[in-house]
Coordinates of C-alpha atoms in Angstrom, one line a residue:
X1319 CA -4.8 -13.3 -33.4
X1320 CA -4.5 -16.6 -35.2
X1321 CA -0.7 -16.5 -35.2
X1322 CA -0.9 -15.6 -31.5
X1323 CA -2.8 -18.7 -30.8
X1324 CA -0.6 -21.0 -32.9
X1325 CA 2.5 -19.9 -31.1
X1326 CA 0.8 -20.4 -27.7
X1327 CA -0.3 -23.9 -28.7
X1328 CA 3.2 -24.8 -29.9
X1329 CA 4.6 -23.5 -26.6
X1330 CA 2.1 -25.6 -24.6
X1331 CA 2.9 -28.8 -26.5
X1332 CA 6.6 -28.4 -25.8
X1333 CA 6.1 -27.9 -22.0
X1334 CA 5.9 -31.6 -21.5
X1335 CA 9.3 -31.9 -23.2
X1336 CA 10.6 -29.2 -20.9
X1337 CA 9.8 -31.4 -18.0
X1338 CA 12.0 -34.1 -19.5
X1339 CA 15.0 -31.9 -19.1
X1340 CA 13.9 -31.0 -15.6
X1341 CA 13.2 -27.3 -15.9
X1342 CA 12.0 -27.3 -12.3
X1343 CA 15.4 -28.5 -11.1
X1344 CA 17.1 -25.7 -13.2
X1345 CA 14.8 -23.1 -11.6
X1346 CA 15.5 -24.3 -8.1
X1347 CA 19.2 -24.3 -8.7
X1348 CA 19.6 -21.0 -10.6
X1349 CA 16.5 -18.9 -10.0
X1350 CA 15.7 -19.7 -6.4
X1351 CA 19.0 -18.3 -5.0
X1352 CA 18.4 -15.0 -6.9
X1353 CA 14.8 -14.9 -5.8
X1354 CA 15.7 -15.6 -2.1
X1355 CA 18.5 -12.9 -2.2
X1356 CA 16.2 -10.2 -3.6
X1357 CA 13.4 -11.1 -1.1
X1358 CA 15.9 -11.1 1.8
X1359 CA 16.7 -7.4 1.0
X1360 CA 13.2 -6.2 0.4
X1361 CA 11.7 -8.2 3.3
X1362 CA 14.5 -7.4 5.8
X1363 CA 12.9 -8.0 9.2
X1364 CA 13.1 -6.2 12.5
X1365 CA 12.3 -7.8 15.8
X1366 CA 9.2 -6.0 17.0
X1367 CA 7.4 -7.1 20.3
X1368 CA 8.1 -10.8 19.9
X1369 CA 7.8 -11.2 16.2
X1370 CA 9.9 -10.5 13.1
X1371 CA 8.2 -7.9 10.8
X1372 CA 9.5 -6.8 7.4
X1373 CA 10.5 -3.1 7.5
X1374 CA 8.6 -2.5 4.2
X1375 CA 5.3 -3.4 6.0
X1376 CA 6.0 -0.5 8.4
X1377 CA 6.8 1.7 5.4
X1378 CA 3.3 1.2 4.0
X1379 CA 1.5 1.3 7.4
X1380 CA 3.2 4.6 8.4
X1381 CA 2.1 6.1 5.1
X1382 CA -1.4 4.9 5.8
X1383 CA -1.5 6.6 9.2
X1384 CA 0.1 9.8 7.8
X1385 CA -2.4 10.2 4.9
X1386 CA -5.3 9.3 7.2
X1387 CA -4.5 12.2 9.5
X1388 CA -3.2 14.5 6.8
X1389 CA -6.5 14.2 4.9
X1390 CA -8.6 14.5 8.1
X1391 CA -9.8 10.9 8.2
X1392 CA -11.1 10.9 4.7
X1393 CA -11.9 7.2 4.9
X1394 CA -14.8 8.2 7.3
X1395 CA -16.2 11.4 6.0
X1396 CA -15.5 10.6 2.3
X1397 CA -17.2 7.2 2.4
X1398 CA -20.8 8.5 1.7
X1399 CA -19.6 10.8 -1.1
X1400 CA -17.8 7.8 -2.7
X1401 CA -21.0 5.7 -2.6
X1402 CA -23.0 8.7 -4.1
X1403 CA -20.5 9.1 -7.0
X1404 CA -20.8 5.3 -7.7
X1405 CA -24.6 5.2 -7.3
X1406 CA -25.3 8.4 -9.2
X1407 CA -22.5 8.9 -11.8
X1408 CA -22.5 12.4 -13.4
X1409 CA -23.0 12.0 -17.1
X1410 CA -21.1 14.9 -18.7
X1411 CA -20.5 15.2 -22.4
X1412 CA -17.2 16.9 -21.9
X1413 CA -15.7 14.1 -19.7
X1414 CA -12.7 12.4 -21.2
X1415 CA -11.9 8.7 -20.6
X1416 CA -12.5 5.2 -21.6
X1417 CA -14.5 3.5 -18.8
X1418 CA -17.0 4.3 -16.1
X1419 CA -16.1 4.7 -12.4
X1420 CA -17.8 1.4 -11.6
X1421 CA -15.9 -0.4 -14.4
X1422 CA -12.6 1.0 -13.2
X1423 CA -13.4 -0.1 -9.6
X1424 CA -14.3 -3.6 -10.8
X1425 CA -11.0 -3.9 -12.7
X1426 CA -9.1 -2.8 -9.7
X1427 CA -11.0 -5.2 -7.4
X1428 CA -10.4 -8.1 -9.8
X1429 CA -6.7 -7.6 -9.1
X1430 CA -6.9 -7.2 -5.3
X1431 CA -9.7 -9.5 -4.3
X1432 CA -7.9 -12.8 -4.8
X1433 CA -6.6 -15.8 -3.0
X1434 CA -5.3 -13.6 -0.3
X1435 CA -8.9 -13.0 0.9
X1436 CA -9.3 -16.8 1.2
X1437 CA -6.0 -18.3 2.1
X1438 CA -4.1 -15.3 3.4
X1439 CA -6.6 -14.6 6.1
X1440 CA -6.4 -18.1 7.4
X1441 CA -2.6 -17.9 7.5
X1442 CA -2.9 -14.6 9.5
X1443 CA -5.2 -16.3 12.0
X1444 CA -3.1 -19.4 12.3
X1445 CA -0.1 -17.4 13.2
X1446 CA -1.6 -14.4 15.0
X1447 CA -4.8 -15.8 16.5
X1448 CA -8.4 -14.7 15.8
X1449 CA -7.6 -11.2 16.9
X1450 CA -5.7 -10.7 13.6
X1451 CA -9.1 -10.4 11.9
X1452 CA -9.7 -7.1 13.8
X1453 CA -6.4 -5.6 12.6
X1454 CA -7.1 -6.7 9.1
X1455 CA -10.1 -4.4 9.1
X1456 CA -8.0 -1.6 10.8
X1457 CA -5.4 -2.0 8.0
X1458 CA -8.1 -1.7 5.4
X1459 CA -9.3 1.6 6.8
X1460 CA -5.8 3.0 6.8
X1461 CA -5.4 1.8 3.2
X1462 CA -8.4 3.8 2.1
X1463 CA -6.6 7.1 2.3
X1464 CA -3.6 5.7 0.3
X1465 CA -6.0 4.5 -2.4
X1466 CA -7.6 8.0 -2.6
X1467 CA -4.3 9.7 -3.1
X1468 CA -2.8 7.4 -5.7
X1469 CA -6.0 7.1 -7.7
X1470 CA -6.5 10.9 -7.7
X1471 CA -2.9 11.4 -8.9
X1472 CA -3.2 8.8 -11.6
X1473 CA -6.2 10.6 -13.1
X1474 CA -4.7 14.0 -12.8
X1475 CA -1.4 13.1 -14.5
X1476 CA -2.8 10.6 -17.1
X1477 CA -1.8 10.8 -20.7
X1478 CA -4.2 10.7 -23.7
X1479 CA -2.7 8.8 -26.6
X1480 CA -3.2 9.5 -30.3
X1481 CA -5.4 6.4 -30.7
X1482 CA -7.8 7.6 -28.0
X1483 CA -6.5 5.2 -25.3
X1484 CA -5.2 6.4 -22.0
X1485 CA -2.0 5.7 -20.1
X1486 CA -1.7 6.5 -16.5
X1487 CA -0.5 5.3 -13.1
X1488 CA 2.3 5.9 -10.7
X1489 CA 5.0 5.9 -13.4
X1490 CA 3.3 8.9 -15.0
X1491 CA 2.8 11.0 -11.8
X1492 CA 6.3 10.2 -10.8
X1493 CA 7.7 11.3 -14.2
X1494 CA 5.5 14.3 -14.8
X1495 CA 4.3 15.3 -11.3
X1496 CA 7.8 15.4 -9.8
X1497 CA 9.1 17.2 -12.9
X1498 CA 6.6 20.0 -12.2
X1499 CA 8.2 20.2 -8.7
X1500 CA 11.6 20.6 -10.4
X1501 CA 12.5 17.1 -9.3
X1502 CA 12.9 15.4 -12.7
X1503 CA 16.2 13.9 -11.5
X1504 CA 14.2 11.9 -8.9
X1505 CA 10.9 11.4 -10.8
X1506 CA 12.4 9.8 -13.9
X1507 CA 14.4 7.1 -12.1
X1508 CA 11.5 6.3 -9.7
X1509 CA 9.1 5.9 -12.7
X1510 CA 11.5 3.4 -14.4
X1511 CA 12.0 1.4 -11.2
X1512 CA 8.3 1.3 -10.6
X1513 CA 7.5 0.1 -14.2
X1514 CA 10.2 -2.6 -14.0
X1515 CA 8.8 -3.9 -10.7
X1516 CA 5.3 -3.8 -12.0
X1517 CA 6.2 -5.9 -15.1
X1518 CA 8.1 -8.5 -13.0
X1519 CA 5.5 -8.6 -10.3
X1520 CA 2.7 -9.0 -12.8
X1521 CA 4.4 -11.8 -14.7
X1522 CA 5.2 -13.8 -11.5
X1523 CA 2.6 -12.9 -8.8
X1524 CA -0.2 -11.7 -11.0
X1525 CA 0.3 -14.5 -13.5
X1526 CA 2.4 -17.6 -12.7
X1527 CA 1.4 -18.0 -9.0
X1528 CA -2.3 -17.5 -9.8
X1529 CA -2.5 -20.0 -12.6
X1530 CA -0.4 -22.5 -10.8
X1531 CA -2.6 -22.5 -7.7
X1532 CA -5.8 -22.5 -9.7
X1533 CA -4.6 -25.4 -11.9
X1534 CA -3.4 -27.5 -8.9
X1535 CA -6.7 -26.9 -7.0
X1536 CA -8.8 -27.8 -10.0
X1537 CA -6.8 -31.1 -10.6
X1538 CA -7.0 -31.9 -6.8
X1539 CA -10.8 -31.6 -6.6
X1540 CA -11.4 -33.6 -9.8
X1541 CA -9.6 -36.6 -8.4
X1542 CA -6.0 -35.7 -7.8
X1543 CA -3.7 -38.5 -9.2
X1544 CA -6.9 -40.1 -10.6
X1545 CA -8.1 -36.9 -12.4
X1546 CA -8.3 -37.0 -16.1
X1547 CA -6.3 -33.8 -16.1
X1548 CA -3.5 -35.2 -13.9
X1549 CA -0.2 -34.4 -15.6
X1550 CA -2.0 -32.1 -18.0
X1551 CA -2.0 -28.9 -16.1
X1552 CA -0.7 -27.3 -19.3
X1553 CA -4.2 -27.8 -20.8
X1554 CA -5.7 -25.6 -18.1
X1555 CA -2.9 -23.1 -18.6
X1556 CA -3.4 -23.0 -22.4
X1557 CA -7.1 -22.5 -22.1
X1558 CA -6.6 -19.7 -19.6
X1559 CA -3.9 -18.1 -21.8
X1560 CA -6.2 -18.1 -24.8
X1561 CA -9.0 -16.6 -22.8
X1562 CA -6.7 -13.9 -21.3
X1563 CA -5.2 -13.2 -24.7
X1564 CA -8.6 -12.7 -26.4
X1565 CA -9.6 -10.3 -23.6
X1566 CA -6.5 -8.2 -23.2
X1567 CA -5.9 -7.7 -26.9
X1568 CA -9.1 -5.6 -26.9
X1569 CA -7.6 -3.1 -24.5
X1570 CA -9.2 -1.7 -21.3
X1571 CA -12.7 -1.5 -22.8
X1572 CA -12.6 -5.2 -23.5
X1573 CA -11.2 -5.9 -20.1
X1574 CA -13.8 -4.0 -18.2
X1575 CA -16.6 -5.8 -20.1
X1576 CA -15.3 -9.0 -18.5
X1577 CA -14.3 -7.7 -15.0
X1578 CA -17.6 -5.9 -14.4
X1579 CA -19.3 -9.3 -14.7
X1580 CA -16.7 -11.7 -13.2
X1581 CA -15.9 -9.6 -10.1
X1582 CA -19.5 -9.3 -8.8
X1583 CA -20.0 -13.0 -9.6
X1584 CA -17.0 -14.2 -7.7
X1585 CA -17.7 -11.9 -4.8
X1586 CA -21.3 -13.0 -4.7
X1587 CA -20.5 -16.7 -4.8
X1588 CA -17.9 -16.5 -2.0
X1589 CA -19.9 -14.1 0.2
X1590 CA -23.0 -16.3 -0.3
X1591 CA -21.1 -19.3 1.0
X1592 CA -19.6 -17.3 3.9
X1593 CA -23.0 -16.0 4.9
X1594 CA -24.5 -19.5 4.9
X1595 CA -21.7 -20.7 7.2
X1596 CA -22.2 -17.7 9.6
X1597 CA -26.0 -17.9 9.6
X1598 CA -25.9 -21.7 10.2
X1599 CA -24.0 -20.8 13.4
X1600 CA -25.9 -17.6 14.2
X1601 CA -26.2 -18.4 17.9
X1602 CA -22.4 -18.3 18.1
X1603 CA -22.1 -14.9 16.4
X1604 CA -21.7 -12.8 19.7
X1605 CA -19.2 -15.4 21.0
X1606 CA -17.1 -15.2 17.8
X1607 CA -17.2 -11.4 17.8
X1608 CA -16.1 -11.4 21.4
X1609 CA -13.2 -13.8 20.7
X1610 CA -12.0 -11.6 17.8
X1611 CA -12.1 -8.4 19.8
X1612 CA -10.6 -9.9 22.9
X1613 CA -7.8 -11.6 21.1
X1614 CA -7.1 -8.4 19.2
X1615 CA -5.8 -6.8 22.4
X1616 CA -5.1 -9.8 24.6
X1617 CA -4.0 -12.8 22.4
X1618 CA -3.3 -16.1 24.0
X1619 CA 0.4 -16.9 24.7
X1620 CA 0.2 -19.8 22.2
X1621 CA 0.2 -17.2 19.3
X1622 CA 3.2 -15.3 20.6
X1623 CA 3.7 -11.8 22.0
X1624 CA 1.0 -9.3 22.7
X1625 CA 1.5 -7.5 19.4
X1626 CA 1.6 -10.6 17.1
X1627 CA -2.1 -10.4 16.4
X1628 CA -1.8 -6.8 15.4
X1629 CA 1.3 -7.3 13.2
X1630 CA -0.1 -10.4 11.4
X1631 CA -3.5 -8.7 10.8
X1632 CA -2.0 -5.4 9.5
X1633 CA 0.5 -7.3 7.4
X1634 CA -2.2 -9.4 5.7
X1635 CA -4.3 -6.3 5.2
X1636 CA -1.4 -4.6 3.4
X1637 CA -0.8 -7.6 1.2
X1638 CA -4.5 -8.1 0.3
X1639 CA -5.7 -4.6 -0.6
X1640 CA -2.4 -3.5 -2.1
X1641 CA -2.9 0.0 -1.0
X1642 CA 0.2 2.1 -1.6
X1643 CA 1.7 -0.3 -4.1
X1644 CA 0.4 1.6 -7.1
X1645 CA -1.1 -1.2 -9.1
X1646 CA -4.8 -0.3 -9.1
X1647 CA -4.3 3.4 -10.1
X1648 CA -3.2 2.2 -13.6
X1649 CA -6.8 1.1 -14.1
X1650 CA -8.3 4.1 -12.3
X1651 CA -6.5 6.4 -14.7
X1652 CA -8.8 5.4 -17.6
X1653 CA -12.0 6.6 -16.0
X1654 CA -14.4 9.1 -17.7
X1655 CA -14.2 12.2 -15.6
X1656 CA -13.0 15.8 -15.7
X1657 CA -12.6 15.8 -11.9
X1658 CA -9.5 13.7 -10.9
X1659 CA -10.7 13.6 -7.2
X1660 CA -14.0 11.8 -8.0
X1661 CA -12.1 8.6 -8.8
X1662 CA -10.0 9.1 -5.7
X1663 CA -13.2 9.0 -3.7
X1664 CA -14.5 5.9 -5.5
X1665 CA -11.1 4.2 -4.9
X1666 CA -11.7 4.5 -1.2
X1667 CA -14.2 1.7 -1.5
X1668 CA -11.7 -0.8 -2.8
X1669 CA -9.7 -1.5 0.5
X1670 CA -13.0 -1.4 2.4
X1671 CA -14.6 -4.1 0.2
X1672 CA -11.4 -6.1 0.4
X1673 CA -11.5 -5.8 4.1
X1674 CA -15.1 -6.9 4.3
X1675 CA -14.2 -10.0 2.2
X1676 CA -11.3 -10.8 4.6
X1677 CA -13.5 -10.3 7.7
X1678 CA -16.2 -12.7 6.4
X1679 CA -13.5 -15.3 5.8
X1680 CA -12.2 -14.7 9.3
X1681 CA -15.6 -14.8 10.9
X1682 CA -16.4 -18.2 9.2
X1683 CA -13.1 -19.6 10.5
X1684 CA -13.6 -18.4 14.0
X1685 CA -17.3 -19.1 14.3
X1686 CA -16.8 -22.8 13.3
X1687 CA -13.8 -23.1 15.6
X1688 CA -11.6 -24.8 13.1
X1689 CA -8.7 -22.4 13.8
X1690 CA -8.0 -24.2 17.0
X1691 CA -7.0 -27.3 15.2
X1692 CA -4.6 -25.5 12.9
X1693 CA -1.4 -24.1 14.4
X1694 CA 1.6 -22.4 13.0
X1695 CA 2.3 -22.5 9.3
X1696 CA -0.6 -23.5 7.0
X1697 CA -1.3 -23.0 3.3
X1698 CA -4.5 -21.3 4.3
X1699 CA -6.8 -23.0 1.8
X1700 CA -7.1 -26.1 4.0
X1701 CA -8.3 -24.0 7.0
X1702 CA -10.8 -22.0 5.0
X1703 CA -12.1 -25.0 3.2
X1704 CA -12.4 -26.9 6.5
X1705 CA -14.5 -24.1 8.0
X1706 CA -16.8 -23.9 5.0
X1707 CA -17.2 -27.7 4.7
X1708 CA -18.6 -27.9 8.2
X1709 CA -21.8 -26.5 6.7
X1710 CA -21.3 -27.0 3.0
X1711 CA -19.9 -30.6 2.4
X1712 CA -19.2 -30.0 -1.3
X1713 CA -17.5 -26.6 -0.8
X1714 CA -14.1 -27.9 -2.0
X1715 CA -15.5 -28.3 -5.5
X1716 CA -17.2 -24.9 -5.3
X1717 CA -13.9 -23.4 -4.1
X1718 CA -12.2 -24.8 -7.2
X1719 CA -14.6 -22.9 -9.4
X1720 CA -14.2 -19.7 -7.3
X1721 CA -10.4 -20.0 -7.4
X1722 CA -10.5 -20.3 -11.2
X1723 CA -12.6 -17.1 -11.4
X1724 CA -10.3 -15.3 -9.0
X1725 CA -7.3 -16.4 -11.0
X1726 CA -8.8 -15.3 -14.3
X1727 CA -9.8 -11.9 -13.1
X1728 CA -6.4 -11.4 -11.5
X1729 CA -4.6 -12.5 -14.7
X1730 CA -6.6 -10.0 -16.7
X1731 CA -6.0 -7.1 -14.4
X1732 CA -2.3 -7.7 -14.1
X1733 CA -1.9 -8.2 -17.8
X1734 CA -3.2 -4.6 -18.2
X1735 CA -1.0 -3.3 -15.4
X1736 CA 2.1 -4.9 -16.9
X1737 CA 1.2 -3.8 -20.4
X1738 CA 0.9 -0.1 -19.4
X1739 CA 4.2 -0.4 -17.6
X1740 CA 5.8 -2.0 -20.7
X1741 CA 4.4 0.8 -22.9
X1742 CA 5.8 3.4 -20.5
X1743 CA 9.3 1.9 -20.9
X1744 CA 9.2 0.9 -24.6
X1745 CA 6.6 3.2 -26.1
X1746 CA 3.0 2.8 -27.4
X1747 CA 2.2 1.0 -30.5
X1748 CA 0.5 -2.2 -31.6
X1749 CA 3.6 -4.3 -32.1
X1750 CA 5.1 -3.3 -28.8
X1751 CA 1.9 -4.0 -27.0
X1752 CA 1.4 -7.4 -28.7
X1753 CA 4.9 -8.4 -27.8
X1754 CA 4.2 -8.0 -24.1
X1755 CA 0.8 -9.6 -24.4
X1756 CA 2.4 -12.7 -25.9
X1757 CA 5.1 -12.8 -23.3
X1758 CA 2.5 -12.6 -20.6
X1759 CA 0.2 -15.3 -22.0
X1760 CA 3.2 -17.5 -22.6
X1761 CA 4.0 -17.3 -18.9
X1762 CA 0.4 -18.3 -18.1
X1763 CA 1.1 -21.7 -19.8
X1764 CA 4.6 -21.9 -18.2
X1765 CA 3.3 -21.1 -14.8
X1766 CA 0.6 -23.8 -15.0
X1767 CA 3.1 -26.7 -15.2
X1768 CA 6.2 -25.5 -13.4
X1769 CA 7.0 -25.8 -9.7
X1770 CA 6.8 -22.1 -8.9
X1771 CA 8.1 -22.3 -5.3
X1772 CA 11.4 -20.9 -6.7
X1773 CA 9.8 -17.6 -7.7
X1774 CA 7.3 -17.2 -4.8
X1775 CA 9.7 -15.1 -2.8
X1776 CA 10.6 -12.8 -5.7
X1777 CA 6.9 -12.5 -6.4
X1778 CA 5.9 -11.0 -3.1
X1779 CA 9.1 -8.9 -3.1
X1780 CA 8.5 -7.4 -6.5
X1781 CA 4.8 -6.6 -5.9
X1782 CA 5.2 -5.0 -2.5
X1783 CA 8.4 -3.2 -3.4
X1784 CA 6.4 -1.2 -5.9
X1785 CA 5.3 0.8 -2.8
X1786 CA 8.8 2.2 -2.3
X1787 CA 8.9 4.6 -5.3
X1788 CA 5.1 5.1 -5.2
X1789 CA 4.9 6.3 -1.6
X1790 CA 8.0 8.5 -2.1
X1791 CA 6.1 10.3 -4.9
X1792 CA 2.9 10.4 -2.9
X1793 CA 4.7 12.2 0.0
X1794 CA 6.1 14.8 -2.3
X1795 CA 2.8 15.4 -4.1
X1796 CA 0.8 15.3 -0.9
X1797 CA 0.4 19.2 -0.5
X1798 CA -0.8 19.4 -4.1
X1799 CA -3.5 16.7 -3.5
X1800 CA -4.6 18.4 -0.2
X1801 CA -5.0 21.7 -2.0
X1802 CA -7.0 20.1 -4.7
X1803 CA -9.1 18.3 -2.1
X1804 CA -9.9 21.5 -0.2
X1805 CA -11.0 23.2 -3.5
X1806 CA -13.1 20.1 -4.4
X1807 CA -14.8 20.1 -1.0
X1808 CA -15.6 23.8 -1.3
X1809 CA -17.0 23.4 -4.8
X1810 CA -19.2 20.4 -4.0
X1811 CA -19.8 21.0 -0.3
X1812 CA -18.3 17.7 0.8
X1813 CA -17.6 17.0 4.5
X1814 CA -19.5 19.9 6.0
X1815 CA -18.8 19.0 9.6
X1816 CA -15.1 18.4 9.4
X1817 CA -14.1 20.6 6.5
X1818 CA -15.7 23.9 7.5
X1819 CA -12.6 25.9 6.9
X1820 CA -12.2 24.4 3.5
X1821 CA -15.8 25.1 2.6
X1822 CA -15.5 28.7 3.7
X1823 CA -12.3 29.5 1.8
X1824 CA -12.3 31.8 -1.2
X1825 CA -12.5 30.2 -4.7
X1826 CA -9.1 29.6 -6.4
X1827 CA -7.8 32.4 -8.6
X1828 CA -8.5 32.1 -12.3
X1829 CA -4.9 31.4 -13.1
X1830 CA -4.8 28.6 -10.6
X1831 CA -7.9 27.0 -12.0
X1832 CA -6.4 27.1 -15.5
X1833 CA -3.2 25.4 -14.2
X1834 CA -5.2 22.6 -12.6
X1835 CA -7.1 21.9 -15.8
X1836 CA -4.0 21.8 -17.9
X1837 CA -2.5 19.0 -15.7
X1838 CA -5.3 16.7 -16.8
X1839 CA -4.7 17.0 -20.5

């Protein structure tokens, strides 16, 4: 650990020298063109009812619609069961795993509830009108079924390592699940592609972008050019890198000890501020709700075509809850359970909670009316901050603290996602794992001082492109999950009104039961 810190400190001290040779200019000249080219392919748009929409957004949304209907609206009838599992966890001595369902959920939420819930919502409203908020919630509901499937598969096909740790996620159910379907020729390449995308997306979007925005926001609220930290963003990056390094080196058990505290805290602080803004304008609540619903179906011409609100809201929902991208299942795979589907049900709550966070942000923006003074492109933070400061004058400083918490929790989660993808490609082992952890923490320092605009495009592209191999595998394994779900509902009498035929079916044969158990070993 001491060598780890010494190397990080040396790197940080040399970042100032890096500026002298104009690293930013080098990145803009050589990295940006590659970044833009990759993003242009992945985000290739189609003109849809008056607005350009990346095809990949439809790829995820269609999957959300398919699995919602295929699993009989599991987001609705499975919600209560999900809450029951979380509220009353079954404590079985025979359960294998590393963390509880709650801890796994908090780790997943630490990666998904981020700046997109603050700035991203404002951008969607500025470009699609207040009605975009309604479609953000619709997108979250569609995402719940995707989370169920990918989380259940991650637990079912996880791997128990010799040191007692667990490795799981899409790369494992692609490699092993598709091999069982005699599709090894497809599963192996898909798993490698996913792991590479996860590593690249984690280092850029889950790392460099997060620390860069957090450091800039912190410097701005402490005086900008007059701040004591002006020109010393690397100090913030170094501190964060050391904190992240100390946490992730301890593995998932160390990570969840932090995320189960940070995530509720950051959610509480932000929700508390949002509720204050809404309550302070409580007389306008019916009016704001009416605007959101009306604009969802009949947006003003100023925001574009009739479907712009829908597209912008659904797009923001996809990018905020990350349903279908396969990142969160890497954390869900570590849960203590002998029933893979239990964590699938718990995972339903993640897009729902993310959607609620986004809705409160949207409501605060609409109820204060600040959206009318922001048109077209906006960074988002300004609009959200303007809405909150109408009631909380010092919210900018509070927001800086919240952003740091959001950045830290996201950095931790994506460090774990990237590490497990790295281990999948290069093997388990302390030296291999430490190599990735150092690389990741080094990029925390680098990201804090560089102009990351040159990698923003590739960031979004890598992270959302993870959905391509992931959803392909989910489609192929869908019949298997549906069969497991029917057996689970019969066994625990879940969904009595909508799943009567499942509940009435005969128990699985002994041979089938044995096969199901073997897949989780």
